Amino acid sequence: MTEAFSAYSSLTAYMNAIGVRAKGAARAMASAPGSKKNEALKLAAASIRDRSDQILDINANELAVAKEKNVTDAFLDRMMLNGDRIEGIANTLEDVAALDDPVGKVISKWTRPNGLEIERVRTPIGVMAVIYESRPNVTVDAAAIAVKGGNAVILRGGSECIETNKALFGCFSGALVKAGLSENAVQFVETPDRDAVGALLSGIDGNVDLVIPRGGKSLVARVQSDARVPVLSHLDGICHVYVDRDTDPRKAVDIVVNSKMRRTGVCGAAETLLIDAAIANEIWPAIAQALRDKGCEIRGDANIRKLDASVAAASEEDWRTEYLAPILSVAVVDGVTGAIGHIANYSSGHTESIVTENFVTAETFINGVDSAIVLHNASTQFADGGEFGLGAEIGIATGRLHARGPVGVEELTTYKNVVRGTGQIRP
Amino acid sequence: MTEAFSAYSSLTAYMNAIGVRAKGAARAMASAPGSKKNEALKLAAASIRDRSDQILDINANELAVAKEKNVTDAFLDRMMLNGDRIEGIANTLEDVAALDDPVGKVISKWTRPNGLEIERVRTPIGVMAVIYESRPNVTVDAAAIAVKGGNAVILRGGSECIETNKALFGCFSGALVKAGLSENAVQFVETPDRDAVGALLSGIDGNVDLVIPRGGKSLVARVQSDARVPVLSHLDGICHVYVDRDTDPRKAVDIVVNSKMRRTGVCGAAETLLIDAAIANEIWPAIAQALRDKGCEIRGDANIRKLDASVAAASEEDWRTEYLAPILSVAVVDGVTGAIGHIANYSSGHTESIVTENFVTAETFINGVDSAIVLHNASTQFADGGEFGLGAEIGIATGRLHARGPVGVEELTTYKNVVRGTGQIRP
């Protein structure tokens, strides 16, 4: 059984023990049958539903304490659970259980002239450490994604809802044991000591294979700068919508408004609108009206301000800003080439969308824009693992290696090369 | 045109300019047609053949200088070019030209219930920096792999053969221009100043997406510890051959000898032999004889020494040693489970092979061993990009993220998510 923090002489001893247990659990999990992994996920869902009253009480207490600390409303909203959210968490577990097991899947396969048969086979990554802030659902999402992919995970959540996280973790942990899997496949760092994060970033003597930060910019930046092991993360979501000359105006208005205003605090929310100069004059009034009706503040370049004197001026800084708020910067560009150029200069490589009925132009945009997600005639707010059908996600990766875009179960696996011969030796 | 180092006021200015040019070239290369990329590779091959006398002269001069510095024979061998090696380099270029273009390949594709069509499409990684020691063929391999995959590359080779590298680089550079591609897609750091490596490891202001070290342990360790950008590398190749009870003795002898002795200095050479206790007594004499005939020194565990008193004792350190020399450590293990256990404890995760006629046992080994390459009835010396059919390789990755095993053109690409809709907005 996982021993409590109090059983250890020091933080170092505690973290080292967590690392060693995780590595051992990862070995066992790598060959765990899909049926047991799915059983654990379903039992965890049932257990969270069973104990929902208790979890909500714990969460309400932590919310009350956090309120006294003058945290923001957005912060409180992120850490808050209610009946619907508990049900959402349980549903995610069942969705992940319903996914195909990625472990053992053959990715590619070929035969060499000497008869060697080569296969690339999906395998777990090993031990991942997830470092997150105040969202209790991450506890369960990360555990579910890790277990489904045959990995072990070490969870380190924000101190403000540590008791809520521990309650959710307890449900998951019990489910692993009931399903006959290693309890240590999911471990939770139960001390708020910040040095625990440092230990995870060091890799705990080679026992951590991957670190995933999930939270605000300062957390991600610290992880990226200090980690001695690979990191999968996203820093910024400066997402663009480009409205092309050949657009259907109704689609343009709907997609712009939805991309910006559906939820302004998510990383897939649009922050900059680019409008083709050939259509700006014509389409601006409808777009502006629809945005203003939803309470969106607009900051425009000189061309937009010529069309609409009521628009405030966007500064150079605006093009580089992830507002995460009902504010939109707007620039007029010279067709799809201009849009691609603006995006190359200012995008954070997260998500961009083109609205056009011209399929040639759409393909130019798709090929010319180098972001993790590129959409044609769809809202940037589809940048989400659930919307991609991944069951759950641990974030949107904006790096260039290993995985780009939504990171779910399959993205948190790797592969090995299996070579089958009949006695071949190399000349 | 790429300006010479002497045109810059400082190393920092020089490296910054290289970084900016590389990023620009990467953008252009991302959409370069396959025909032009292949033309550049073939022109480079022709140019290297044309100038082979000149290149060999330059190389001979550098070899003479290196000899005076008392470097090892192995070192001299690695930096030495001759007619065959020049031809080999040119052939590699043509092999890479003949490969499919990975850029734009659809990796996977699915449709969501709301009609969104999602595709994962292969794209270049961007700018890679390759930091290597004294092997001039790396100059060409790295350039070829980078260009084929639509990337830009910054090459930093060992100072001992900097003039040989520059000559090869010159051939490649000229070929890019003739083919109508950006000359800056391949750049060579022409100063031996070690701070240039530091600049590459820092990412040069976000202009380097990936660092690949290729060389000895100390180089790789420095890169892994200092890099602020992702690294693809391999540190050790402690490869194992396991001879199972159900082996064909002839295959076992051939595979063990080839795995160890074909070339002892390559990372895929076997360093440890594991023999099933059920067959050790019977098979040891033939294996030992064949190894000794080839001049291999044997260090055994207590069980082997009981069978063969002439074997020296292996220490704990031996199981963790990559000899890269005609030395083999040998242990008797308790069947395939014992072999998997030994490998889990001591392997560097590079390459392991099982020799058995029992297919059930082979699958147990393949599933139970978590290394980049796992072979059945084949020599560990097949751990090589060329042998895998990759055309060329930049090394064998032993990390767990992005790519494992031989890293060729396709492994040095990434993907983006393309989502095609008809006006979908997110509810």
Coordinates of C-alpha atoms in Angstrom, one line a residue, chain A residues 10-406:
Chain A
S10 CA 12.2 13.7 4.4
L11 CA 10.6 15.0 1.2
T12 CA 13.5 13.5 -0.8
A13 CA 12.8 10.0 0.7
Y14 CA 9.1 10.4 0.1
M15 CA 9.6 11.4 -3.6
N16 CA 12.2 8.7 -4.2
A17 CA 9.9 6.1 -2.9
I18 CA 7.1 7.4 -5.2
G19 CA 9.4 7.3 -8.2
V20 CA 10.5 3.7 -7.5
R21 CA 6.9 2.5 -6.9
A22 CA 5.8 4.3 -10.1
K23 CA 8.6 2.6 -12.2
G24 CA 7.6 -0.8 -10.8
A25 CA 3.9 -0.2 -11.5
A26 CA 4.7 1.0 -15.0
R27 CA 6.4 -2.3 -15.8
A28 CA 3.4 -4.2 -14.5
M29 CA 0.9 -2.0 -16.3
A30 CA 2.7 -2.4 -19.6
S31 CA 1.2 -5.9 -19.9
A32 CA -2.0 -5.4 -18.0
P33 CA -5.0 -6.7 -20.1
G34 CA -7.4 -4.1 -21.5
S35 CA -10.3 -5.7 -19.7
K36 CA -8.7 -5.0 -16.3
K37 CA -7.8 -1.5 -17.2
N38 CA -11.4 -0.8 -18.4
E39 CA -12.8 -2.5 -15.3
A40 CA -10.7 -0.1 -13.1
L41 CA -12.0 2.9 -15.1
K42 CA -15.6 1.8 -14.7
L43 CA -15.2 1.0 -11.0
A44 CA -13.6 4.4 -10.5
A45 CA -16.6 6.1 -12.2
A46 CA -19.0 4.1 -9.9
S47 CA -17.1 5.0 -6.8
I48 CA -17.0 8.7 -7.7
R49 CA -20.8 8.6 -8.2
D50 CA -21.3 6.7 -4.9
R51 CA -19.2 9.2 -2.9
S52 CA -20.3 12.3 -4.7
D53 CA -22.0 13.8 -1.6
Q54 CA -18.8 13.4 0.4
I55 CA -16.6 14.8 -2.4
L56 CA -18.9 17.8 -2.8
D57 CA -18.7 18.5 1.0
I58 CA -14.9 18.4 0.9
N59 CA -14.9 20.6 -2.1
A60 CA -17.3 23.1 -0.5
N61 CA -15.0 23.4 2.5
E62 CA -12.0 24.1 0.3
L63 CA -13.9 26.6 -1.8
A64 CA -14.8 28.5 1.4
V65 CA -11.2 28.6 2.4
A66 CA -10.1 29.7 -1.0
K67 CA -12.7 32.5 -1.1
E68 CA -11.2 34.0 2.0
K69 CA -7.8 34.2 0.2
N70 CA -9.2 36.6 -2.4
V71 CA -8.6 34.4 -5.4
T72 CA -10.3 35.3 -8.7
D73 CA -13.7 34.1 -9.6
A74 CA -12.2 32.2 -12.5
F75 CA -10.0 30.4 -10.1
L76 CA -12.9 29.5 -7.9
D77 CA -14.9 28.3 -10.9
R78 CA -12.1 26.0 -11.9
M79 CA -11.8 24.3 -8.6
M80 CA -15.6 24.1 -8.0
L81 CA -17.4 20.8 -8.3
N82 CA -21.1 20.3 -8.4
G83 CA -23.4 17.4 -9.3
D84 CA -23.1 18.0 -13.0
R85 CA -19.3 18.2 -12.9
I86 CA -19.1 15.0 -10.8
E87 CA -21.3 13.3 -13.4
G88 CA -19.0 14.7 -16.2
I89 CA -15.9 13.3 -14.5
A90 CA -17.6 9.9 -14.1
N91 CA -18.7 10.0 -17.8
T92 CA -15.2 10.7 -18.9
L93 CA -14.0 7.6 -17.2
E94 CA -16.6 5.6 -19.0
D95 CA -15.7 7.2 -22.3
V96 CA -12.0 6.3 -21.9
A97 CA -13.0 2.8 -20.9
A98 CA -14.9 2.5 -24.2
L99 CA -11.9 3.5 -26.3
D100 CA -9.7 0.9 -28.1
D101 CA -6.7 -0.2 -26.1
P102 CA -3.7 1.4 -28.0
V103 CA -1.1 -0.9 -26.4
G104 CA 0.1 -3.6 -28.8
K105 CA -1.5 -1.9 -31.9
V106 CA 0.7 -2.3 -35.0
I107 CA 1.4 1.1 -36.4
S108 CA 3.3 0.0 -39.4
K109 CA 4.8 -3.2 -40.8
W110 CA 7.2 -4.0 -43.6
T111 CA 9.5 -6.8 -44.8
R112 CA 13.1 -6.4 -45.8
P113 CA 14.7 -8.2 -48.8
N114 CA 16.6 -10.4 -46.3
G115 CA 13.3 -11.7 -44.9
L116 CA 13.3 -9.7 -41.7
E117 CA 9.8 -8.6 -40.8
I118 CA 9.7 -5.3 -39.0
E119 CA 6.8 -4.0 -37.0
R120 CA 6.3 -0.8 -35.1
V121 CA 4.1 -1.7 -32.1
R122 CA 2.5 0.8 -29.7
T123 CA 3.8 0.6 -26.1
P124 CA 3.2 2.7 -23.0
I125 CA 5.6 5.6 -22.3
G126 CA 6.2 4.5 -18.8
V127 CA 5.9 7.0 -15.9
M128 CA 4.4 10.4 -16.4
A129 CA 4.2 13.2 -13.9
V130 CA 1.3 15.5 -14.2
I131 CA 1.7 18.9 -12.5
Y132 CA -1.5 20.9 -12.4
E133 CA -3.3 23.7 -10.7
S134 CA -6.7 23.9 -9.2
R135 CA -8.8 21.8 -11.5
P136 CA -9.9 18.6 -9.7
N137 CA -11.1 17.0 -13.0
V138 CA -7.5 16.8 -14.1
T139 CA -6.8 14.3 -11.3
V140 CA -9.3 11.9 -12.9
D141 CA -8.5 12.7 -16.5
A142 CA -4.8 12.2 -16.1
A143 CA -5.3 9.0 -14.1
A144 CA -7.7 7.6 -16.7
I145 CA -5.5 8.4 -19.7
A146 CA -2.4 7.0 -18.0
V147 CA -4.0 3.7 -16.9
K148 CA -5.7 3.2 -20.3
G149 CA -2.4 3.5 -22.1
G150 CA -0.6 1.2 -19.7
N151 CA 1.4 3.9 -18.0
A152 CA 1.9 4.9 -14.4
V153 CA 1.2 8.4 -13.3
I154 CA 2.3 10.7 -10.4
L155 CA -0.2 13.4 -9.8
R156 CA 0.7 16.7 -8.2
G157 CA -2.3 19.0 -7.9
G158 CA -2.7 22.6 -6.7
S159 CA -2.7 23.0 -2.9
E160 CA -6.1 24.9 -2.8
C161 CA -8.1 21.7 -3.6
I162 CA -5.7 19.1 -2.3
E163 CA -8.5 17.4 -0.2
T164 CA -10.9 17.3 -3.2
N165 CA -8.1 15.8 -5.3
K166 CA -7.3 13.3 -2.6
A167 CA -10.9 12.2 -2.4
L168 CA -11.1 11.7 -6.2
F169 CA -7.7 10.0 -6.1
G170 CA -9.0 7.7 -3.4
C171 CA -11.9 6.5 -5.6
F172 CA -9.5 5.8 -8.5
S173 CA -6.9 4.1 -6.2
G174 CA -9.6 1.8 -4.7
A175 CA -10.8 0.9 -8.2
L176 CA -7.3 -0.2 -9.3
V177 CA -7.0 -2.5 -6.4
K178 CA -10.5 -4.0 -7.0
A179 CA -9.6 -4.6 -10.6
G180 CA -6.5 -6.4 -9.6
L181 CA -4.1 -3.8 -10.9
S182 CA -1.2 -2.1 -9.1
E183 CA -2.4 0.6 -6.8
N184 CA 0.9 2.4 -7.6
A185 CA -0.1 2.9 -11.2
V186 CA -1.7 6.2 -9.9
Q187 CA 0.0 8.0 -7.1
F188 CA -0.8 11.4 -5.6
V189 CA 1.7 13.7 -4.0
E190 CA 0.0 14.6 -0.8
T191 CA 2.3 17.3 0.5
P192 CA 1.9 20.9 -0.8
D193 CA 5.7 21.3 -0.4
R194 CA 6.9 23.0 -3.6
D195 CA 10.1 21.0 -3.6
A196 CA 8.1 18.0 -4.6
V197 CA 7.7 19.7 -8.0
G198 CA 11.4 20.1 -8.3
A199 CA 11.9 16.4 -7.6
L200 CA 9.4 15.5 -10.4
L201 CA 11.2 17.8 -12.8
S202 CA 14.5 16.2 -12.0
G203 CA 13.0 12.8 -13.1
I204 CA 13.5 11.3 -9.6
D205 CA 16.6 9.3 -10.6
G206 CA 15.4 8.3 -14.0
N207 CA 12.1 7.1 -12.7
V208 CA 10.0 9.8 -14.6
D209 CA 9.8 9.5 -18.4
L210 CA 7.6 12.5 -19.1
V211 CA 6.4 15.6 -17.4
I212 CA 3.1 17.3 -18.3
P213 CA 2.3 20.7 -16.8
R214 CA -1.3 21.7 -16.9
G215 CA -2.1 25.2 -15.8
G216 CA -1.2 28.9 -16.3
K217 CA 1.7 30.3 -18.1
S218 CA 4.0 30.6 -15.1
L219 CA 3.6 27.0 -14.2
V220 CA 4.3 25.8 -17.7
A221 CA 7.2 28.2 -18.1
R222 CA 8.8 26.9 -14.9
V223 CA 8.4 23.3 -16.0
Q224 CA 9.8 24.0 -19.4
S225 CA 12.8 25.8 -18.0
D226 CA 13.6 23.4 -15.1
A227 CA 12.6 19.9 -16.3
R228 CA 15.5 17.5 -16.9
V229 CA 13.1 15.0 -18.6
P230 CA 10.9 15.5 -21.7
V231 CA 8.0 17.8 -21.4
L232 CA 4.7 17.8 -23.3
S233 CA 2.9 21.1 -22.8
H234 CA 1.3 24.1 -24.3
L235 CA 2.2 27.6 -23.4
D236 CA 0.0 30.0 -25.4
G237 CA -3.2 29.7 -27.5
I238 CA -3.1 32.8 -29.7
C239 CA -5.6 31.4 -32.2
H240 CA -6.6 33.1 -35.4
V241 CA -9.7 33.1 -37.6
Y242 CA -9.2 34.2 -41.2
V243 CA -12.3 35.3 -43.2
D244 CA -11.5 34.9 -46.9
R245 CA -13.0 36.9 -49.8
D246 CA -14.9 33.8 -50.9
T247 CA -16.7 33.3 -47.6
D248 CA -20.3 32.6 -46.9
P249 CA -21.0 35.6 -44.7
R250 CA -23.4 33.7 -42.4
K251 CA -20.8 31.1 -41.7
A252 CA -18.2 33.8 -41.2
V253 CA -20.2 35.6 -38.6
D254 CA -21.2 32.3 -36.8
I255 CA -17.6 31.0 -36.8
V256 CA -16.0 34.2 -35.7
V257 CA -18.5 34.7 -32.8
N258 CA -18.3 31.1 -31.7
S259 CA -14.5 31.0 -31.9
K260 CA -14.2 34.1 -29.7
M261 CA -17.2 34.2 -27.4
R262 CA -18.4 30.6 -26.7
R263 CA -16.0 30.4 -23.9
T264 CA -13.3 33.1 -23.8
G265 CA -11.1 31.5 -21.1
V266 CA -10.2 28.3 -23.1
C267 CA -7.0 27.9 -25.0
G268 CA -8.8 27.3 -28.3
A269 CA -10.6 30.7 -28.1
A270 CA -9.8 33.0 -31.0
E271 CA -7.7 36.0 -30.1
T272 CA -7.2 37.6 -33.5
L273 CA -9.5 37.9 -36.5
L274 CA -7.9 38.4 -39.9
I275 CA -10.2 39.7 -42.7
D276 CA -9.4 39.6 -46.4
A277 CA -9.0 43.2 -47.8
A278 CA -11.2 42.2 -50.7
I279 CA -14.2 41.7 -48.5
A280 CA -13.5 43.7 -45.3
N281 CA -15.7 46.6 -46.3
E282 CA -18.6 44.4 -47.0
I283 CA -18.5 42.0 -44.2
W284 CA -17.2 44.1 -41.3
P285 CA -20.6 45.6 -40.2
A286 CA -22.2 42.2 -39.7
I287 CA -19.2 40.7 -37.8
A288 CA -18.8 43.8 -35.7
Q289 CA -22.5 43.9 -34.8
A290 CA -22.6 40.2 -33.8
L291 CA -19.5 40.5 -31.6
R292 CA -20.7 43.7 -29.9
D293 CA -24.1 42.0 -29.2
K294 CA -22.2 39.4 -27.3
G295 CA -20.2 42.1 -25.4
C296 CA -16.9 41.7 -27.2
E297 CA -14.3 44.5 -27.1
I298 CA -12.7 45.1 -30.5
R299 CA -9.1 46.4 -31.2
G300 CA -8.4 47.0 -34.8
D301 CA -5.5 47.9 -37.1
A302 CA -5.6 51.1 -39.2
N303 CA -7.6 49.5 -42.0
I304 CA -10.4 48.4 -39.7
R305 CA -10.4 51.8 -38.0
K306 CA -10.9 53.4 -41.4
L307 CA -14.0 51.3 -41.8
D308 CA -15.2 51.7 -38.3
A309 CA -14.1 54.8 -36.3
S310 CA -15.5 53.3 -33.1
V311 CA -12.8 50.6 -33.0
A312 CA -9.9 51.1 -30.6
A313 CA -6.4 50.9 -32.0
A314 CA -4.6 47.6 -31.6
S315 CA -0.9 47.9 -30.6
E316 CA 1.9 45.6 -31.7
E317 CA 1.5 43.9 -28.4
D318 CA -2.1 43.0 -29.1
W319 CA -1.1 40.6 -31.9
R320 CA 1.0 38.7 -29.4
T321 CA -1.6 38.6 -26.6
E322 CA -3.7 35.7 -25.5
Y323 CA -6.5 37.7 -23.9
L324 CA -8.6 34.8 -22.5
A325 CA -11.2 37.5 -22.2
P326 CA -14.0 39.0 -24.4
I327 CA -11.5 41.1 -26.4
L328 CA -10.6 40.5 -30.1
S329 CA -7.8 42.0 -32.2
V330 CA -8.7 42.5 -35.8
A331 CA -6.5 43.1 -38.8
V332 CA -7.1 43.4 -42.6
V333 CA -4.8 41.2 -44.6
D334 CA -4.0 40.8 -48.3
G335 CA -5.8 37.5 -49.0
V336 CA -4.8 34.1 -47.9
T337 CA -1.1 34.8 -48.4
G338 CA -1.4 37.8 -46.0
A339 CA -3.2 35.7 -43.5
I340 CA -0.5 33.0 -43.6
G341 CA 2.1 35.7 -43.2
H342 CA 0.4 37.2 -40.2
I343 CA -0.1 33.8 -38.6
A344 CA 3.6 32.9 -39.2
N345 CA 4.7 36.0 -37.4
Y346 CA 2.3 36.0 -34.4
S347 CA 0.7 32.6 -33.9
S348 CA 1.6 30.5 -30.9
G349 CA 1.2 27.4 -33.2
H350 CA -2.0 26.2 -31.4
T351 CA -5.1 26.5 -33.7
E352 CA -6.1 28.6 -36.7
S353 CA -9.2 28.5 -38.9
I354 CA -10.1 29.7 -42.4
V355 CA -13.6 30.5 -43.4
T356 CA -14.0 30.2 -47.2
E357 CA -16.1 28.5 -49.8
N358 CA -13.1 28.3 -52.1
F359 CA -11.5 24.9 -51.6
V360 CA -8.3 25.8 -53.4
T361 CA -7.8 28.7 -51.0
A362 CA -8.6 26.5 -48.1
E363 CA -5.9 24.0 -49.1
T364 CA -3.4 26.9 -49.5
F365 CA -4.2 27.9 -45.9
I366 CA -4.1 24.4 -44.6
N367 CA -0.7 23.7 -46.2
G368 CA 0.8 27.1 -45.5
V369 CA -0.2 27.4 -41.8
D370 CA 2.1 25.5 -39.5
S371 CA 0.0 25.1 -36.3
A372 CA -1.0 22.0 -34.3
I373 CA -4.6 22.4 -35.5
V374 CA -5.7 24.0 -38.8
L375 CA -9.5 24.2 -39.5
H376 CA -11.5 24.9 -42.5
N377 CA -15.0 26.3 -42.0
A378 CA -15.2 25.4 -38.3
S379 CA -14.8 27.1 -35.0
T380 CA -11.4 27.2 -33.2
Q381 CA -13.2 26.1 -30.1
F382 CA -13.2 22.5 -31.5
A383 CA -9.6 22.4 -30.4
D384 CA -10.3 19.9 -27.7
G385 CA -9.6 16.2 -27.1
G386 CA -13.2 15.4 -26.5
E387 CA -14.3 17.1 -29.7
F388 CA -11.7 15.2 -31.5
G389 CA -13.1 12.0 -30.2
L390 CA -10.2 11.2 -27.9
G391 CA -12.4 10.4 -24.9
A392 CA -10.3 12.7 -22.7
E393 CA -7.3 14.9 -23.1
I394 CA -4.5 16.1 -20.9
G395 CA -4.1 19.3 -22.9
I396 CA -3.2 20.6 -26.3
A397 CA 0.4 20.2 -27.2
T398 CA 2.0 23.1 -29.0
G399 CA 5.5 21.8 -29.2
R400 CA 6.7 20.1 -32.4
L401 CA 7.9 16.7 -31.1
H402 CA 6.0 13.5 -30.3
A403 CA 2.4 14.9 -30.3
R404 CA 0.8 18.1 -31.6
G405 CA -2.7 19.2 -30.7
P406 CA -5.0 17.3 -28.4

